[in-house]
Amino acid sequence: MLRRMARLRWRISHLPPLPTGSALFLTGDHRAWSSDPTGWTFDPAGELLSEHPEGTLLSVEVRARHPDGTVTEEGDAWGGRAAPHKHVVTGDAGIDLHVAGWQDASGGAARPPRSAPPREETALEAPWGEQPVRLWWPAGHDGPLPLLILHDGQNAFDEAPTFAGEGWDAAGAAQALADAGHPVRIAALPVNDDRSRRYVPFPFELNDHNSGADEYADWLRGTLLPHLHVRFGPVAAQDTALAGSSFGGLITAYAGLRDPGTYGTLGVFSPAVWPADHAFLHWLAGRSDPQARVWIDMGDHEQGTLAASRDLVTRTRDLSERLSPHVRETRFSIGAGHWHDEPAWRERLPAFLHWWRTGQG
């Protein structure tokens, strides 16, 4: 069934200064974030017309191509990365784009922090080199605490090291939990361009058909956990949680079910189980951890269209139901209006933390 095409009129409502002769153009996930302006250049009045099928979910940004051929990306007012503009195509519409600034070499260093940074940063030896570990715990709680290990640790706390200028504000969520009488310690593990190899346990194109997920899971169990137990005191498996989003959700489920009895709770946010023709779903057969509690969630705007997003929610719910008989407990939730991004995971993190420590929610 053909979907009706909607006509969108994009208007730049605010534009910081640019070199003379620069051309503005629109890019986004609908263009695979291409920096080729052909067909997507704004007119001199700052307007652009485009057509998209109704039900399309668009994430876009403005870029500028300069006379020398270089391209500058849209950023925040301090020269750092900015979250993309989002639009759900439901009919003809005019859309104003406020461009706050342009990315520059400073990386937004002068931006006022919106979230608390980790209390301590260290590094441990790993087969792939030094692995940074970003640590946070509430003041006045220096002994053993329930432990949350977070993947994509560059996105866990303050926004400075994040890819899109948005983070999880894990310290803020954990401080609220501590204020309610449930202090925890967080160990967040940043990852670099090797993310697809480290987090995806099956060979596919993005890890050059060379998965390093088992090596990573071995390191979590054999190096990270022993180090933290020596440093802060031993923590029982039932008080140890592993969590992550997207590919981080995939490695959370994989490492937890691969090594039953190691983690008492798994936080599987927006799991990306599609690599290698959904190989994870085949691997899952026969896996179990009778003592593990598993949180699985998904936003309802995580695919390119509303229809595809509804299908993804259904498939993720099916994953939760399939896993339920093989673990102690599953909890499935849907993030209403949530896209596949850090703001959505930041919003869902407090509910996960509350469920982890109280069993309620």
mmCIF file of C-alpha atoms in Angstrom:
data_model
loop_
_atom_site.group_PDB
_atom_site.id
_atom_site.type_symbol
_atom_site.label_atom_id
_atom_site.label_comp_id
_atom_site.label_asym_id
_atom_site.label_seq_id
_atom_site.Cartn_x
_atom_site.Cartn_y
_atom_site.Cartn_z
ATOM 1 C CA MET A 1 0.000 0.000 0.000
ATOM 2 C CA LEU A 2 1.423 3.356 -1.092
ATOM 3 C CA ARG A 3 1.698 6.032 1.549
ATOM 4 C CA ARG A 4 0.607 9.577 0.818
ATOM 5 C CA MET A 5 3.455 11.971 0.187
ATOM 6 C CA ALA A 6 3.618 15.027 2.427
ATOM 7 C CA ARG A 7 5.189 18.308 1.412
ATOM 8 C CA LEU A 8 7.514 19.905 3.963
ATOM 9 C CA ARG A 9 8.744 23.493 3.881
ATOM 10 C CA TRP A 10 11.942 23.801 5.929
ATOM 11 C CA ARG A 11 12.767 27.320 7.138
ATOM 12 C CA ILE A 12 15.947 28.434 8.896
ATOM 13 C CA SER A 13 14.677 30.688 11.678
ATOM 14 C CA HIS A 14 18.068 31.497 13.203
ATOM 15 C CA LEU A 15 21.515 31.328 11.632
ATOM 16 C CA PRO A 16 24.913 32.174 13.166
ATOM 17 C CA PRO A 17 27.469 33.948 10.950
ATOM 18 C CA LEU A 18 29.175 32.060 8.129
ATOM 19 C CA PRO A 19 31.928 32.870 5.631
ATOM 20 C CA THR A 20 30.697 34.730 2.565
ATOM 21 C CA GLY A 21 29.616 32.383 -0.216
ATOM 22 C CA SER A 22 28.756 29.423 2.012
ATOM 23 C CA ALA A 23 25.817 27.267 0.901
ATOM 24 C CA LEU A 24 23.427 25.800 3.445
ATOM 25 C CA PHE A 25 21.970 22.335 2.970
ATOM 26 C CA LEU A 26 19.929 19.762 4.861
ATOM 27 C CA THR A 27 21.114 16.291 5.710
ATOM 28 C CA GLY A 28 19.882 13.539 8.020
ATOM 29 C CA ASP A 29 19.136 9.865 8.389
ATOM 30 C CA HIS A 30 16.954 10.042 5.263
ATOM 31 C CA ARG A 31 20.178 10.831 3.342
ATOM 32 C CA ALA A 32 22.528 8.617 5.387
ATOM 33 C CA TRP A 33 23.947 11.917 6.744
ATOM 34 C CA SER A 34 25.532 12.760 3.403
ATOM 35 C CA SER A 35 27.579 15.966 3.067
ATOM 36 C CA ASP A 36 26.703 16.274 -0.626
ATOM 37 C CA PRO A 37 24.394 19.313 -0.914
ATOM 38 C CA THR A 38 22.985 18.306 -4.303
ATOM 39 C CA GLY A 39 19.203 18.595 -4.262
ATOM 40 C CA TRP A 40 19.062 19.686 -0.623
ATOM 41 C CA THR A 41 20.377 23.245 -0.677
ATOM 42 C CA PHE A 42 18.393 26.053 0.978
ATOM 43 C CA ASP A 43 17.436 28.999 -1.223
ATOM 44 C CA PRO A 44 18.729 32.531 -0.450
ATOM 45 C CA ALA A 45 15.710 33.100 1.797
ATOM 46 C CA GLY A 46 16.657 30.078 3.917
ATOM 47 C CA GLU A 47 13.883 27.790 2.686
ATOM 48 C CA LEU A 48 13.839 24.281 1.228
ATOM 49 C CA LEU A 49 10.978 22.115 -0.020
ATOM 50 C CA SER A 50 10.982 18.326 0.276
ATOM 51 C CA GLU A 51 8.510 15.461 0.033
ATOM 52 C CA HIS A 52 8.345 12.407 2.276
ATOM 53 C CA PRO A 53 5.855 9.570 2.790
ATOM 54 C CA GLU A 54 3.506 10.128 5.709
ATOM 55 C CA GLY A 55 4.623 8.216 8.767
ATOM 56 C CA THR A 56 8.320 8.866 8.117
ATOM 57 C CA LEU A 57 10.472 9.728 11.141
ATOM 58 C CA LEU A 58 13.109 12.316 10.256
ATOM 59 C CA SER A 59 16.270 13.291 12.141
ATOM 60 C CA VAL A 60 18.014 16.165 10.368
ATOM 61 C CA GLU A 61 20.654 18.853 10.736
ATOM 62 C CA VAL A 62 21.854 21.845 8.752
ATOM 63 C CA ARG A 63 25.357 21.888 7.293
ATOM 64 C CA ALA A 64 27.316 24.541 5.421
ATOM 65 C CA ARG A 65 29.582 23.979 2.425
ATOM 66 C CA HIS A 66 32.154 26.738 2.088
ATOM 67 C CA PRO A 67 33.722 28.093 -1.128
ATOM 68 C CA ASP A 68 36.863 26.020 -0.510
ATOM 69 C CA GLY A 69 34.776 22.804 -0.429
ATOM 70 C CA THR A 70 34.990 22.181 3.319
ATOM 71 C CA VAL A 71 31.821 21.408 5.263
ATOM 72 C CA THR A 72 30.856 22.637 8.742
ATOM 73 C CA GLU A 73 28.282 20.760 10.798
ATOM 74 C CA GLU A 74 25.516 22.325 12.845
ATOM 75 C CA GLY A 75 26.418 22.545 16.527
ATOM 76 C CA ASP A 76 25.398 24.185 19.761
ATOM 77 C CA ALA A 77 26.060 27.764 20.818
ATOM 78 C CA TRP A 78 29.485 26.793 22.229
ATOM 79 C CA GLY A 79 30.862 24.966 19.190
ATOM 80 C CA GLY A 80 30.020 21.463 20.411
ATOM 81 C CA ARG A 81 27.778 18.829 18.922
ATOM 82 C CA ALA A 82 24.042 19.410 18.880
ATOM 83 C CA ALA A 83 21.183 16.942 18.894
ATOM 84 C CA PRO A 84 19.443 16.625 15.516
ATOM 85 C CA HIS A 85 16.089 18.181 14.798
ATOM 86 C CA LYS A 86 13.307 15.572 14.788
ATOM 87 C CA HIS A 87 10.033 15.514 12.887
ATOM 88 C CA VAL A 88 7.241 12.972 12.438
ATOM 89 C CA VAL A 89 5.708 13.348 8.986
ATOM 90 C CA THR A 90 1.943 13.386 9.443
ATOM 91 C CA GLY A 91 1.014 15.772 6.628
ATOM 92 C CA ASP A 92 2.084 18.944 4.867
ATOM 93 C CA ALA A 93 3.922 21.200 7.301
ATOM 94 C CA GLY A 94 6.271 24.105 7.762
ATOM 95 C CA ILE A 95 9.238 23.394 10.010
ATOM 96 C CA ASP A 96 11.437 26.053 11.593
ATOM 97 C CA LEU A 97 15.072 25.144 12.169
ATOM 98 C CA HIS A 98 16.896 27.126 14.838
ATOM 99 C CA VAL A 99 20.627 26.738 14.202
ATOM 100 C CA ALA A 100 22.282 27.639 17.507
ATOM 101 C CA GLY A 101 25.878 27.437 16.298
ATOM 102 C CA TRP A 102 28.510 25.556 14.323
ATOM 103 C CA GLN A 103 30.836 22.825 15.491
ATOM 104 C CA ASP A 104 34.405 24.002 15.902
ATOM 105 C CA ALA A 105 37.751 22.795 17.179
ATOM 106 C CA SER A 106 36.854 23.640 20.788
ATOM 107 C CA GLY A 107 34.300 20.834 20.859
ATOM 108 C CA GLY A 108 32.053 22.921 23.092
ATOM 109 C CA ALA A 109 34.599 23.158 25.906
ATOM 110 C CA ALA A 110 33.026 26.389 27.185
ATOM 111 C CA ARG A 111 29.514 24.929 27.406
ATOM 112 C CA PRO A 112 28.097 25.029 30.938
ATOM 113 C CA PRO A 113 27.688 21.466 32.213
ATOM 114 C CA ARG A 114 24.128 20.188 32.398
ATOM 115 C CA SER A 115 24.988 16.904 34.120
ATOM 116 C CA ALA A 116 27.450 15.823 36.791
ATOM 117 C CA PRO A 117 30.743 14.245 35.673
ATOM 118 C CA PRO A 118 32.127 11.052 37.200
ATOM 119 C CA ARG A 119 33.841 11.343 40.564
ATOM 120 C CA GLU A 120 36.911 9.486 39.380
ATOM 121 C CA GLU A 121 38.427 8.229 36.130
ATOM 122 C CA THR A 122 41.004 5.468 35.845
ATOM 123 C CA ALA A 123 42.186 2.907 33.290
ATOM 124 C CA LEU A 124 42.711 -0.843 33.398
ATOM 125 C CA GLU A 125 44.759 -3.023 31.107
ATOM 126 C CA ALA A 126 42.719 -4.951 28.555
ATOM 127 C CA PRO A 127 43.548 -7.098 25.516
ATOM 128 C CA TRP A 128 42.715 -4.122 23.279
ATOM 129 C CA GLY A 129 44.848 -1.652 25.280
ATOM 130 C CA GLU A 130 43.982 0.573 28.224
ATOM 131 C CA GLN A 131 40.271 0.581 29.030
ATOM 132 C CA PRO A 132 39.021 3.780 30.680
ATOM 133 C CA VAL A 133 36.698 3.314 33.648
ATOM 134 C CA ARG A 134 34.552 6.260 34.786
ATOM 135 C CA LEU A 135 33.381 5.875 38.399
ATOM 136 C CA TRP A 136 30.659 7.566 40.404
ATOM 137 C CA TRP A 137 29.188 6.938 43.859
ATOM 138 C CA PRO A 138 27.294 9.188 46.281
ATOM 139 C CA ALA A 139 29.267 11.180 48.824
ATOM 140 C CA GLY A 140 29.583 9.492 52.182
ATOM 141 C CA HIS A 141 29.324 5.955 50.778
ATOM 142 C CA ASP A 142 32.898 4.760 50.296
ATOM 143 C CA GLY A 143 32.492 1.075 51.138
ATOM 144 C CA PRO A 144 30.874 -1.725 49.116
ATOM 145 C CA LEU A 145 27.753 -0.668 47.224
ATOM 146 C CA PRO A 146 25.476 -2.325 44.681
ATOM 147 C CA LEU A 147 27.314 -2.027 41.371
ATOM 148 C CA LEU A 148 26.038 -0.934 37.953
ATOM 149 C CA ILE A 149 28.354 -1.465 34.977
ATOM 150 C CA LEU A 150 27.367 0.727 32.015
ATOM 151 C CA HIS A 151 28.512 0.304 28.424
ATOM 152 C CA ASP A 152 29.077 3.382 26.225
ATOM 153 C CA GLY A 153 30.540 5.127 29.244
ATOM 154 C CA GLN A 154 31.419 8.195 27.159
ATOM 155 C CA ASN A 155 27.671 8.943 27.175
ATOM 156 C CA ALA A 156 26.946 8.084 30.805
ATOM 157 C CA PHE A 157 27.629 11.298 32.706
ATOM 158 C CA ASP A 158 28.457 14.790 31.419
ATOM 159 C CA GLU A 159 27.867 15.746 27.787
ATOM 160 C CA ALA A 160 31.448 16.793 26.956
ATOM 161 C CA PRO A 161 32.663 13.413 25.606
ATOM 162 C CA THR A 162 29.386 12.370 23.990
ATOM 163 C CA PHE A 163 28.861 11.918 20.268
ATOM 164 C CA ALA A 164 25.733 14.060 19.893
ATOM 165 C CA GLY A 165 26.008 16.451 22.817
ATOM 166 C CA GLU A 166 23.575 14.442 24.946
ATOM 167 C CA GLY A 167 24.267 12.071 27.843
ATOM 168 C CA TRP A 168 22.416 9.812 30.277
ATOM 169 C CA ASP A 169 23.000 11.978 33.394
ATOM 170 C CA ALA A 170 23.690 8.727 35.235
ATOM 171 C CA ALA A 171 25.030 10.576 38.276
ATOM 172 C CA GLY A 172 21.858 12.642 38.557
ATOM 173 C CA ALA A 173 19.665 9.555 38.359
ATOM 174 C CA ALA A 174 21.827 7.658 40.834
ATOM 175 C CA GLN A 175 21.925 10.601 43.254
ATOM 176 C CA ALA A 176 18.120 10.709 43.278
ATOM 177 C CA LEU A 177 18.145 6.977 43.987
ATOM 178 C CA ALA A 178 20.623 7.503 46.853
ATOM 179 C CA ASP A 179 18.482 10.312 48.260
ATOM 180 C CA ALA A 180 15.627 7.791 48.357
ATOM 181 C CA GLY A 181 17.772 5.437 50.428
ATOM 182 C CA HIS A 182 19.315 3.246 47.718
ATOM 183 C CA PRO A 183 22.943 4.267 47.069
ATOM 184 C CA VAL A 184 24.791 2.527 44.225
ATOM 185 C CA ARG A 185 28.156 2.711 42.505
ATOM 186 C CA ILE A 186 28.457 3.147 38.728
ATOM 187 C CA ALA A 187 31.378 1.962 36.609
ATOM 188 C CA ALA A 188 30.937 3.311 33.072
ATOM 189 C CA LEU A 189 33.119 1.977 30.257
ATOM 190 C CA PRO A 190 33.787 4.302 27.302
ATOM 191 C CA VAL A 191 34.237 2.758 23.884
ATOM 192 C CA ASN A 192 35.762 4.116 20.680
ATOM 193 C CA ASP A 193 35.432 3.309 16.981
ATOM 194 C CA ASP A 194 35.863 -0.388 17.888
ATOM 195 C CA ARG A 195 32.330 -0.386 19.321
ATOM 196 C CA SER A 196 30.811 -2.785 16.766
ATOM 197 C CA ARG A 197 33.570 -5.320 17.367
ATOM 198 C CA ARG A 198 33.423 -5.024 21.148
ATOM 199 C CA TYR A 199 29.634 -5.137 21.496
ATOM 200 C CA VAL A 200 28.335 -7.342 18.685
ATOM 201 C CA PRO A 201 28.970 -11.035 19.426
ATOM 202 C CA PHE A 202 28.556 -12.205 15.832
ATOM 203 C CA PRO A 203 30.599 -11.502 12.687
ATOM 204 C CA PHE A 204 28.986 -8.921 10.409
ATOM 205 C CA GLU A 205 29.938 -6.025 8.151
ATOM 206 C CA LEU A 206 30.454 -3.341 10.815
ATOM 207 C CA ASN A 207 32.958 -5.423 12.812
ATOM 208 C CA ASP A 208 34.712 -6.634 9.676
ATOM 209 C CA HIS A 209 33.408 -10.142 10.439
ATOM 210 C CA ASN A 210 35.667 -10.284 13.492
ATOM 211 C CA SER A 211 33.740 -10.094 16.758
ATOM 212 C CA GLY A 212 35.551 -9.248 19.976
ATOM 213 C CA ALA A 213 32.514 -9.587 22.237
ATOM 214 C CA ASP A 214 33.680 -12.748 23.997
ATOM 215 C CA GLU A 215 37.023 -11.095 24.729
ATOM 216 C CA TYR A 216 35.133 -8.125 26.175
ATOM 217 C CA ALA A 217 32.782 -10.312 28.248
ATOM 218 C CA ASP A 218 35.792 -12.257 29.569
ATOM 219 C CA TRP A 219 37.440 -8.979 30.595
ATOM 220 C CA LEU A 220 34.315 -7.786 32.401
ATOM 221 C CA ARG A 221 34.142 -10.951 34.457
ATOM 222 C CA GLY A 222 37.846 -11.657 34.882
ATOM 223 C CA THR A 223 39.409 -8.195 35.222
ATOM 224 C CA LEU A 224 36.889 -5.429 35.883
ATOM 225 C CA LEU A 225 34.806 -7.143 38.555
ATOM 226 C CA PRO A 226 37.822 -8.437 40.556
ATOM 227 C CA HIS A 227 39.443 -4.985 40.403
ATOM 228 C CA LEU A 228 36.326 -3.241 41.696
ATOM 229 C CA HIS A 229 35.888 -5.858 44.431
ATOM 230 C CA VAL A 230 39.433 -5.299 45.661
ATOM 231 C CA ARG A 231 39.143 -1.522 45.408
ATOM 232 C CA PHE A 232 35.748 -1.050 47.065
ATOM 233 C CA GLY A 233 34.886 -4.377 48.671
ATOM 234 C CA PRO A 234 33.108 -7.463 47.302
ATOM 235 C CA VAL A 235 29.597 -7.146 45.873
ATOM 236 C CA ALA A 236 27.334 -10.153 45.456
ATOM 237 C CA ALA A 237 26.156 -11.096 41.979
ATOM 238 C CA GLN A 238 22.576 -10.354 43.004
ATOM 239 C CA ASP A 239 23.612 -6.731 43.636
ATOM 240 C CA THR A 240 25.572 -6.401 40.382
ATOM 241 C CA ALA A 241 23.875 -5.026 37.267
ATOM 242 C CA LEU A 242 25.028 -4.729 33.665
ATOM 243 C CA ALA A 243 23.304 -2.281 31.317
ATOM 244 C CA GLY A 244 23.553 -0.604 27.938
ATOM 245 C CA SER A 245 21.612 0.600 24.929
ATOM 246 C CA SER A 246 21.413 -0.447 21.276
ATOM 247 C CA PHE A 247 24.555 -2.548 20.644
ATOM 248 C CA GLY A 248 25.235 -1.955 24.345
ATOM 249 C CA GLY A 249 21.888 -3.615 25.064
ATOM 250 C CA LEU A 250 22.893 -6.522 22.853
ATOM 251 C CA ILE A 251 26.211 -7.122 24.656
ATOM 252 C CA THR A 252 24.413 -6.773 28.006
ATOM 253 C CA ALA A 253 22.013 -9.596 27.162
ATOM 254 C CA TYR A 254 24.785 -11.677 25.590
ATOM 255 C CA ALA A 255 27.333 -11.327 28.408
ATOM 256 C CA GLY A 256 24.691 -11.852 31.083
ATOM 257 C CA LEU A 257 23.250 -15.008 29.574
ATOM 258 C CA ARG A 258 26.654 -16.307 28.486
ATOM 259 C CA ASP A 259 27.896 -16.145 32.080
ATOM 260 C CA PRO A 260 24.890 -17.003 34.273
ATOM 261 C CA GLY A 261 25.301 -16.151 37.934
ATOM 262 C CA THR A 262 27.632 -13.206 37.241
ATOM 263 C CA TYR A 263 25.065 -10.396 37.095
ATOM 264 C CA GLY A 264 21.847 -10.302 39.071
ATOM 265 C CA THR A 265 20.188 -7.706 36.826
ATOM 266 C CA LEU A 266 20.484 -6.912 33.118
ATOM 267 C CA GLY A 267 19.359 -3.543 31.757
ATOM 268 C CA VAL A 268 18.703 -4.138 28.055
ATOM 269 C CA PHE A 269 17.750 -0.757 26.571
ATOM 270 C CA SER A 270 16.618 -0.665 22.921
ATOM 271 C CA PRO A 271 18.545 -3.823 22.024
ATOM 272 C CA ALA A 272 19.899 -3.949 18.462
ATOM 273 C CA VAL A 273 19.588 -7.677 17.756
ATOM 274 C CA TRP A 274 19.565 -7.428 13.951
ATOM 275 C CA PRO A 275 23.287 -8.084 13.122
ATOM 276 C CA ALA A 276 24.137 -11.262 11.205
ATOM 277 C CA ASP A 277 20.487 -11.889 10.315
ATOM 278 C CA HIS A 278 19.321 -11.713 13.955
ATOM 279 C CA ALA A 279 21.913 -14.293 15.028
ATOM 280 C CA PHE A 280 21.348 -13.403 18.681
ATOM 281 C CA LEU A 281 17.834 -14.835 18.567
ATOM 282 C CA HIS A 282 19.218 -18.181 17.363
ATOM 283 C CA TRP A 283 22.023 -18.083 19.939
ATOM 284 C CA LEU A 284 19.452 -17.451 22.671
ATOM 285 C CA ALA A 285 17.939 -20.932 22.346
ATOM 286 C CA GLY A 286 18.840 -22.971 25.417
ATOM 287 C CA ARG A 287 20.342 -20.031 27.329
ATOM 288 C CA SER A 288 19.117 -19.283 30.832
ATOM 289 C CA ASP A 289 19.978 -17.657 34.125
ATOM 290 C CA PRO A 290 17.383 -18.607 36.759
ATOM 291 C CA GLN A 291 18.626 -15.909 39.174
ATOM 292 C CA ALA A 292 18.715 -12.980 36.724
ATOM 293 C CA ARG A 293 16.202 -10.168 36.467
ATOM 294 C CA VAL A 294 16.044 -8.645 32.992
ATOM 295 C CA TRP A 295 14.764 -5.191 32.040
ATOM 296 C CA ILE A 296 13.984 -4.859 28.324
ATOM 297 C CA ASP A 297 12.608 -1.686 26.781
ATOM 298 C CA MET A 298 12.096 0.028 23.448
ATOM 299 C CA GLY A 299 10.942 3.439 22.278
ATOM 300 C CA ASP A 300 8.034 3.672 19.883
ATOM 301 C CA HIS A 301 9.893 5.992 17.439
ATOM 302 C CA GLU A 302 13.107 4.007 16.939
ATOM 303 C CA GLN A 303 12.864 3.123 13.252
ATOM 304 C CA GLY A 304 12.550 5.123 10.047
ATOM 305 C CA THR A 305 8.755 5.007 10.008
ATOM 306 C CA LEU A 306 5.926 4.738 12.500
ATOM 307 C CA ALA A 307 4.931 1.352 11.054
ATOM 308 C CA ALA A 308 8.464 -0.046 11.316
ATOM 309 C CA SER A 309 8.713 1.315 14.869
ATOM 310 C CA ARG A 310 5.510 -0.475 15.864
ATOM 311 C CA ASP A 311 6.894 -3.689 14.401
ATOM 312 C CA LEU A 312 10.132 -3.262 16.359
ATOM 313 C CA VAL A 313 8.193 -2.801 19.611
ATOM 314 C CA THR A 314 6.275 -6.008 18.869
ATOM 315 C CA ARG A 315 9.475 -7.941 18.163
ATOM 316 C CA THR A 316 11.137 -6.628 21.323
ATOM 317 C CA ARG A 317 8.102 -7.582 23.394
ATOM 318 C CA ASP A 318 8.299 -11.047 21.827
ATOM 319 C CA LEU A 319 11.964 -11.230 22.880
ATOM 320 C CA SER A 320 10.986 -10.414 26.454
ATOM 321 C CA GLU A 321 8.248 -13.064 26.461
ATOM 322 C CA ARG A 322 10.589 -15.619 24.931
ATOM 323 C CA LEU A 323 13.205 -14.961 27.597
ATOM 324 C CA SER A 324 10.791 -14.856 30.527
ATOM 325 C CA PRO A 325 10.636 -18.623 31.275
ATOM 326 C CA HIS A 326 14.443 -18.827 31.407
ATOM 327 C CA VAL A 327 15.219 -16.077 33.939
ATOM 328 C CA ARG A 328 13.933 -15.080 37.350
ATOM 329 C CA GLU A 329 11.950 -12.073 36.102
ATOM 330 C CA THR A 330 11.509 -9.882 33.028
ATOM 331 C CA ARG A 331 10.195 -6.344 32.868
ATOM 332 C CA PHE A 332 9.211 -4.910 29.470
ATOM 333 C CA SER A 333 8.373 -1.248 28.920
ATOM 334 C CA ILE A 334 7.730 1.101 26.005
ATOM 335 C CA GLY A 335 9.027 4.660 25.887
ATOM 336 C CA ALA A 336 6.195 6.754 24.443
ATOM 337 C CA GLY A 337 7.543 9.196 21.872
ATOM 338 C CA HIS A 338 11.096 7.944 22.445
ATOM 339 C CA TRP A 339 13.593 7.837 19.587
ATOM 340 C CA HIS A 340 16.786 5.758 19.428
ATOM 341 C CA ASP A 341 18.957 8.274 21.246
ATOM 342 C CA GLU A 342 20.533 9.387 24.502
ATOM 343 C CA PRO A 343 17.667 11.662 25.626
ATOM 344 C CA ALA A 344 15.311 8.667 25.518
ATOM 345 C CA TRP A 345 17.676 6.425 27.476
ATOM 346 C CA ARG A 346 18.328 9.209 29.971
ATOM 347 C CA GLU A 347 14.593 9.482 30.574
ATOM 348 C CA ARG A 348 14.190 5.724 31.122
ATOM 349 C CA LEU A 349 17.285 5.213 33.296
ATOM 350 C CA PRO A 350 15.711 6.363 36.608
ATOM 351 C CA ALA A 351 12.859 3.851 36.260
ATOM 352 C CA PHE A 352 15.365 1.075 35.592
ATOM 353 C CA LEU A 353 17.464 2.038 38.626
ATOM 354 C CA HIS A 354 14.371 2.137 40.850
ATOM 355 C CA TRP A 355 13.241 -1.284 39.558
ATOM 356 C CA TRP A 356 16.738 -2.729 40.036
ATOM 357 C CA ARG A 357 17.051 -1.667 43.651
ATOM 358 C CA THR A 358 13.429 -1.907 44.864
ATOM 359 C CA GLY A 359 11.833 -4.495 42.575
ATOM 360 C CA GLN A 360 9.007 -2.064 41.936
ATOM 361 C CA GLY A 361 7.978 -0.226 38.813
#
